[in-house]
Tab-separated table of C-alpha atoms and ligand atoms in Angstrom:
chain	number	residue	atom	x	y	z
A	1	MET	CA	71.223	156.399	119.581
A	2	TYR	CA	71.972	156.658	115.814
A	3	ILE	CA	71.568	159.866	113.824
A	4	CYS	CA	71.121	160.298	110.093
A	5	PRO	CA	74.474	160.989	108.397
A	6	VAL	CA	72.729	163.321	105.918
A	7	CYS	CA	70.549	165.615	108.084
A	8	LYS	CA	71.655	164.632	111.635
A	9	LYS	CA	68.092	163.889	112.809
A	10	LYS	CA	67.437	160.818	114.959
A	11	LEU	CA	67.071	157.497	113.171
A	12	LYS	CA	64.220	155.157	114.084
A	13	ARG	CA	64.070	151.486	113.224
A	14	LEU	CA	61.136	150.081	111.269
A	15	ASP	CA	61.612	146.406	110.382
A	16	ASN	CA	65.068	146.200	108.804
A	17	VAL	CA	65.430	149.863	107.897
A	18	LEU	CA	66.547	152.945	109.858
A	19	HIS	CA	64.598	156.096	108.877
A	20	CYS	CA	64.859	159.786	109.758
A	21	GLN	CA	62.000	162.293	109.629
A	22	ASN	CA	63.369	163.744	106.370
A	23	GLY	CA	62.944	160.512	104.438
A	24	HIS	CA	66.560	159.287	104.418
A	25	SER	CA	66.768	155.560	105.007
A	26	PHE	CA	69.492	152.990	105.680
A	27	ASP	CA	69.026	149.242	105.354
A	28	ILE	CA	70.225	146.928	108.072
A	29	ALA	CA	72.408	144.335	106.325
A	30	ARG	CA	71.516	140.662	106.608
A	31	LYS	CA	74.344	140.176	109.097
A	32	GLY	CA	72.845	142.895	111.320
A	33	TYR	CA	75.052	145.992	110.885
A	34	VAL	CA	74.078	149.264	109.253
A	35	ASN	CA	76.092	151.282	106.755
A	36	LEU	CA	75.892	154.962	107.731
A	37	LEU	CA	78.601	156.255	105.409
A	38	THR	CA	76.950	158.351	102.711
A	39	THR	CA	78.040	157.592	99.145
A	40	HIS	CA	79.643	160.985	98.495
A	41	LYS	CA	81.791	160.628	101.615
A	42	ARG	CA	82.986	157.153	100.705
A	43	ASN	CA	86.469	157.436	99.314
A	44	PRO	CA	88.260	154.193	98.385
A	45	LYS	CA	91.576	155.699	99.536
A	46	ASN	CA	90.092	156.388	102.937
A	47	SER	CA	87.933	153.362	103.573
A	48	GLY	CA	90.080	151.680	106.224
A	49	ASP	CA	91.251	148.076	106.323
A	50	ASN	CA	90.457	145.911	103.290
A	51	ALA	CA	89.267	142.282	103.471
A	52	GLU	CA	92.824	140.850	103.367
A	53	MET	CA	93.976	143.135	106.203
A	54	VAL	CA	90.916	142.168	108.245
A	55	LYS	CA	91.692	138.456	107.721
A	56	ALA	CA	95.330	138.888	108.810
A	57	ARG	CA	94.241	140.870	111.894
A	58	THR	CA	91.666	138.206	112.816
A	59	ARG	CA	94.137	135.309	112.347
A	60	PHE	CA	96.635	137.085	114.587
A	61	LEU	CA	94.255	138.305	117.307
A	62	ASP	CA	92.545	134.901	117.564
A	63	LYS	CA	95.895	133.430	118.669
A	64	GLY	CA	95.505	135.431	121.918
A	65	TYR	CA	98.787	137.390	121.739
A	66	TYR	CA	96.933	140.615	122.599
A	67	LEU	CA	94.452	139.126	125.081
A	68	PRO	CA	96.400	140.550	128.079
A	69	LEU	CA	96.005	144.006	126.533
A	70	ALA	CA	92.280	143.545	125.806
A	71	GLU	CA	91.700	142.397	129.395
A	72	ARG	CA	93.753	145.267	130.807
A	73	ILE	CA	91.732	147.793	128.787
A	74	ALA	CA	88.466	146.172	129.943
A	75	GLN	CA	89.686	146.439	133.543
A	76	THR	CA	90.537	150.132	133.044
A	77	MET	CA	87.107	150.742	131.473
A	78	GLN	CA	85.357	149.073	134.412
A	79	GLY	CA	87.352	151.177	136.890
A	80	GLN	CA	86.472	154.385	135.050
A	81	LEU	CA	82.785	153.448	134.779
A	82	LYS	CA	82.386	152.481	138.436
A	83	GLY	CA	78.913	153.505	139.628
A	84	CYS	CA	77.646	154.059	136.082
A	85	VAL	CA	74.505	151.983	135.515
A	86	LYS	CA	74.041	150.454	132.047
A	87	PRO	CA	76.857	152.497	130.471
A	88	VAL	CA	76.827	153.354	126.786
A	89	ILE	CA	80.246	152.779	125.215
A	90	ILE	CA	81.433	153.618	121.698
A	91	ASP	CA	84.371	151.645	120.272
A	92	SER	CA	85.600	154.042	117.585
A	93	GLY	CA	87.628	152.341	114.837
A	94	CYS	CA	86.674	148.974	116.331
A	95	GLY	CA	88.301	146.964	113.529
A	96	GLU	CA	87.122	143.375	113.245
A	97	GLY	CA	85.645	143.332	116.747
A	98	TYR	CA	88.146	141.327	118.799
A	99	TYR	CA	88.487	143.944	121.548
A	100	THR	CA	84.814	144.996	121.368
A	101	CYS	CA	83.785	141.429	122.180
A	102	VAL	CA	86.181	141.244	125.148
A	103	TYR	CA	84.635	144.481	126.512
A	104	ALA	CA	81.099	143.184	125.890
A	105	LYS	CA	81.788	139.975	127.819
A	106	ALA	CA	83.424	141.864	130.701
A	107	MET	CA	80.563	144.406	130.970
A	108	THR	CA	77.333	142.581	130.251
A	109	ASP	CA	75.174	145.501	131.475
A	110	ALA	CA	76.822	147.918	128.996
A	111	SER	CA	75.513	148.755	125.525
A	112	ILE	CA	78.471	148.839	123.179
A	113	PHE	CA	78.415	150.500	119.759
A	114	GLY	CA	81.314	149.683	117.446
A	115	ILE	CA	81.984	151.787	114.364
A	116	ASP	CA	84.619	151.421	111.701
A	117	ILE	CA	85.035	152.935	108.244
A	118	SER	CA	85.818	149.476	106.802
A	119	LYS	CA	82.776	147.455	105.755
A	120	ALA	CA	84.843	144.248	105.738
A	121	ALA	CA	85.855	144.895	109.373
A	122	VAL	CA	82.308	145.683	110.536
A	123	SER	CA	80.949	142.631	108.754
A	124	HIS	CA	83.454	140.512	110.705
A	125	CYS	CA	82.330	142.139	113.971
A	126	MET	CA	78.873	140.672	113.330
A	127	THR	CA	80.379	137.211	112.742
A	128	ARG	CA	82.150	137.525	116.100
A	129	VAL	CA	79.039	138.504	118.056
A	130	HIS	CA	76.914	135.827	116.380
A	131	THR	CA	79.424	133.048	117.028
A	132	SER	CA	79.987	134.026	120.665
A	133	GLY	CA	76.331	134.720	121.515
A	134	ILE	CA	76.991	138.373	122.459
A	135	THR	CA	73.815	140.480	122.526
A	136	ASN	CA	74.970	143.837	123.943
A	137	CYS	CA	76.863	145.119	120.864
A	138	GLU	CA	75.714	146.910	117.707
A	139	PHE	CA	77.890	147.831	114.744
A	140	ALA	CA	77.809	150.466	112.008
A	141	VAL	CA	80.044	151.436	109.113
A	142	ALA	CA	80.908	155.077	109.873
A	143	SER	CA	83.815	157.445	110.385
A	144	SER	CA	85.364	158.531	113.682
A	145	PHE	CA	85.306	162.062	112.250
A	146	GLU	CA	81.536	161.957	111.713
A	147	LEU	CA	80.105	159.722	114.387
A	148	PRO	CA	76.496	158.646	113.783
A	149	PHE	CA	75.441	159.220	117.396
A	150	ILE	CA	73.255	161.730	119.246
A	151	ASN	CA	75.011	164.541	121.161
A	152	GLU	CA	75.937	163.630	124.744
A	153	SER	CA	74.693	160.057	124.427
A	154	ALA	CA	77.752	158.042	125.524
A	155	ASP	CA	79.483	157.475	128.859
A	156	MET	CA	82.743	156.373	127.244
A	157	VAL	CA	84.539	156.386	123.906
A	158	ILE	CA	87.444	154.019	123.342
A	159	SER	CA	89.916	154.243	120.471
A	160	THR	CA	92.514	151.483	120.120
A	161	PHE	CA	95.181	152.036	117.423
A	162	ALA	CA	92.614	154.023	115.446
A	163	PRO	CA	92.120	157.658	114.348
A	164	VAL	CA	91.156	160.058	117.163
A	165	SER	CA	88.693	162.968	116.876
A	166	ASN	CA	88.746	165.687	119.546
A	167	ASP	CA	85.515	167.357	118.345
A	168	GLU	CA	83.411	164.270	117.677
A	169	TYR	CA	84.362	162.462	120.876
A	170	ALA	CA	83.546	165.598	122.897
A	171	ARG	CA	80.217	165.970	121.068
A	172	VAL	CA	78.951	162.412	121.700
A	173	LEU	CA	80.178	162.100	125.290
A	174	LYS	CA	77.931	163.020	128.220
A	175	LYS	CA	79.127	165.601	130.733
A	176	GLY	CA	82.132	164.107	132.547
A	177	GLY	CA	82.344	161.278	129.985
A	178	ARG	CA	85.581	159.317	129.622
A	179	LEU	CA	87.798	158.769	126.610
A	180	ILE	CA	90.362	155.969	126.496
A	181	VAL	CA	93.059	156.091	123.826
A	182	VAL	CA	95.401	153.128	123.332
A	183	SER	CA	98.548	153.446	121.216
A	184	PRO	CA	101.900	151.635	120.825
A	185	SER	CA	104.524	152.362	123.498
A	186	ALA	CA	108.080	153.397	122.591
A	187	ARG	CA	109.331	149.764	122.799
A	188	HIS	CA	106.371	148.090	121.026
A	189	LEU	CA	107.683	145.396	118.640
A	190	PHE	CA	111.206	146.799	118.792
A	191	GLU	CA	112.614	143.325	118.084
A	192	MET	CA	110.526	143.063	114.921
A	193	LYS	CA	111.878	146.404	113.714
A	194	SER	CA	115.428	145.226	114.573
A	195	ALA	CA	114.884	142.256	112.260
A	196	ALA	CA	113.405	144.338	109.443
A	197	TYR	CA	115.394	147.588	109.572
A	198	ASP	CA	119.107	148.359	109.492
A	199	LYS	CA	118.540	151.166	112.000
A	200	PRO	CA	115.562	150.343	114.251
A	201	TYR	CA	114.023	153.231	116.202
A	202	GLU	CA	111.678	153.584	119.170
A	203	ASN	CA	108.118	154.776	118.507
A	204	LYS	CA	107.446	158.447	119.189
A	205	PRO	CA	104.378	159.243	121.313
A	206	ASN	CA	101.264	160.153	119.288
A	207	VAL	CA	100.027	163.738	119.591
A	208	TYR	CA	96.233	163.999	119.453
A	209	GLY	CA	95.441	167.663	120.207
A	210	LEU	CA	92.671	166.664	122.619
A	211	ASN	CA	91.991	170.182	123.930
A	212	LYS	CA	88.383	169.365	124.852
A	213	PHE	CA	89.673	166.762	127.316
A	214	GLU	CA	91.821	166.576	130.406
A	215	LYS	CA	94.232	163.634	130.723
A	216	THR	CA	93.584	161.928	134.057
A	217	HIS	CA	95.615	158.725	133.795
A	218	GLU	CA	98.380	157.184	131.709
A	219	GLU	CA	99.857	153.721	131.914
A	220	ILE	CA	102.547	151.883	129.968
A	221	PHE	CA	101.506	148.236	129.781
A	222	GLU	CA	104.218	145.900	128.452
A	223	TYR	CA	104.779	142.157	128.256
A	224	ASP	CA	106.869	139.732	126.180
A	225	ARG	CA	105.537	137.139	123.776
A	226	ALA	CA	107.128	134.551	121.492
A	227	LEU	CA	105.591	134.680	118.021
A	228	CYS	CA	105.526	130.999	117.126
A	229	SER	CA	105.255	130.831	113.343
A	230	SER	CA	106.192	132.673	110.187
A	231	GLN	CA	102.469	133.288	109.551
A	232	ASP	CA	102.033	134.958	112.964
A	233	ILE	CA	105.093	137.168	112.374
A	234	LEU	CA	103.850	138.274	108.959
A	235	ASP	CA	100.235	138.745	110.118
A	236	LEU	CA	101.382	140.966	112.971
A	237	PHE	CA	103.784	142.837	110.713
A	238	SER	CA	100.999	143.527	108.202
A	239	MET	CA	98.929	145.088	111.031
A	240	THR	CA	101.593	147.705	111.722
A	241	PRO	CA	102.536	150.936	109.930
A	242	TYR	CA	106.099	149.485	109.602
A	243	PHE	CA	104.725	147.197	106.887
A	244	TYR	CA	104.568	150.171	104.516
A	245	LYS	CA	108.041	151.481	105.401
A	246	THR	CA	110.066	148.292	105.000
A	247	SER	CA	112.427	147.497	102.136
A	248	ALA	CA	112.134	144.275	100.102
A	249	GLU	CA	115.308	143.010	101.857
A	250	GLY	CA	113.855	143.767	105.290
A	251	LEU	CA	110.640	141.954	104.437
A	252	GLN	CA	112.661	138.988	103.158
A	253	ARG	CA	114.591	138.839	106.465
A	254	LEU	CA	111.276	138.677	108.346
A	255	LYS	CA	109.913	136.009	106.003
A	256	GLU	CA	112.881	133.780	106.832
A	257	LEU	CA	112.069	133.778	110.574
A	258	ASP	CA	109.887	131.061	112.054
A	259	SER	CA	109.798	132.474	115.582
A	260	LEU	CA	110.493	135.852	117.187
A	261	ASP	CA	110.441	137.105	120.772
A	262	VAL	CA	108.812	140.524	120.895
A	263	THR	CA	107.885	143.222	123.377
A	264	CYS	CA	104.166	143.975	123.200
A	265	GLY	CA	104.035	147.520	124.572
A	266	PHE	CA	101.068	149.826	124.860
A	267	CYS	CA	100.218	153.235	126.224
A	268	ILE	CA	96.731	153.417	127.783
A	269	GLN	CA	95.569	156.993	128.313
A	270	VAL	CA	92.372	158.047	130.069
A	271	TYR	CA	90.810	161.476	129.486
A	272	THR	CA	87.774	163.202	131.005
A	273	LYS	CA	85.672	165.553	128.903
A	274	LYS	CA	86.143	169.165	130.048
A	275	ASP	CA	83.059	170.992	131.252
A	276	PHE	CA	82.554	174.109	129.085
A	277	LYS	CA	79.398	175.355	130.847
L	301	SAM	C1	95.008	149.557	113.360
L	301	SAM	S1	93.314	149.182	113.126
L	301	SAM	C2	92.716	148.945	114.805
L	301	SAM	C3	91.408	148.209	114.868
L	301	SAM	C4	90.973	147.764	116.270
L	301	SAM	N1	90.722	148.882	117.157
L	301	SAM	C5	92.021	146.833	116.841
L	301	SAM	O1	92.823	147.303	117.650
L	301	SAM	O2	92.042	145.654	116.435
L	301	SAM	C6	92.680	150.758	112.680
L	301	SAM	C7	91.203	150.694	112.299
L	301	SAM	O3	90.737	152.027	112.082
L	301	SAM	C8	89.860	151.984	110.966
L	301	SAM	N2	89.754	153.365	110.460
L	301	SAM	C9	90.632	154.046	109.672
L	301	SAM	N3	90.167	155.291	109.458
L	301	SAM	C10	88.981	155.398	110.138
L	301	SAM	C11	88.028	156.441	110.302
L	301	SAM	N4	88.190	157.634	109.761
L	301	SAM	N5	86.939	156.183	111.051
L	301	SAM	C12	86.750	154.962	111.621
L	301	SAM	N6	87.612	153.945	111.498
L	301	SAM	C13	88.717	154.159	110.775
L	301	SAM	C14	90.448	150.962	110.034
L	301	SAM	O4	89.491	150.446	109.124
L	301	SAM	C15	90.927	149.902	111.038
L	301	SAM	O5	89.931	148.939	111.294
L	302	ZN	ZN1	68.083	162.404	107.361
């Protein structure tokens, strides 16, 4: 399934090392993931979530606030993969593995490959699979814009709140393969923005330029939740892009809250790879 990030030839496993025929090799870390980002492509500014961000995301997700979303996505995936035996699924920008593990438990016959550019996030994915006894997931440190997978090897790619690549997703998907993209809806966390900003605004839809795909389904999935502690409010806030756009006064207003009712709103889009032949 994996290809060499240097020469793009297939990688084969020998003991705890992945090798290609041109002599490039990649160690499998003690926790079980492999780092397939080459040194010259690693850029600290572009290396995804750091360890603190991963911890905040894990603390928040483990409270179950987004479990309805994870289950809804898993349901959508199952519907789209109906009739597909032992599907191969890539979770692109998988983060610290919360959603990947929900998918793995819902689809035990699937092989799921999670990639993320953040080593801290991928390392936490391995902790998740080890602690929950999941055996149908593998993880690699890699970029969505240079996926370490063979051409036309996957039945589905899923991207949840992560960067989206038209060319790479089309390359790795089999003929007729499905892409699921999940993003915030217009009303997502509007109440949190009302607390932090003087003039809150609705989210604009993301534009992905997915011209190698045809959109076949779109759903707005929304529900309300009460965030029950200051820690939960700040953890969730630090997971959002609003975190970087908020004034010191706005952040202080949020810090003073010990509960907040919010709309959790998501847009789930399903695409089918276009047939170019
Ligand atoms: C908002 S988080 C979402 C993570 C996960 N899908 C979730 O919903 O919990 C975005 C993730 O994309 C990762 N990321 C950023 N740039 C990336 C890239 N070029 N390739 C792969 N992952 C990337 C970050 O490290 C981070 O884990
Ligand atoms: Zn190679």
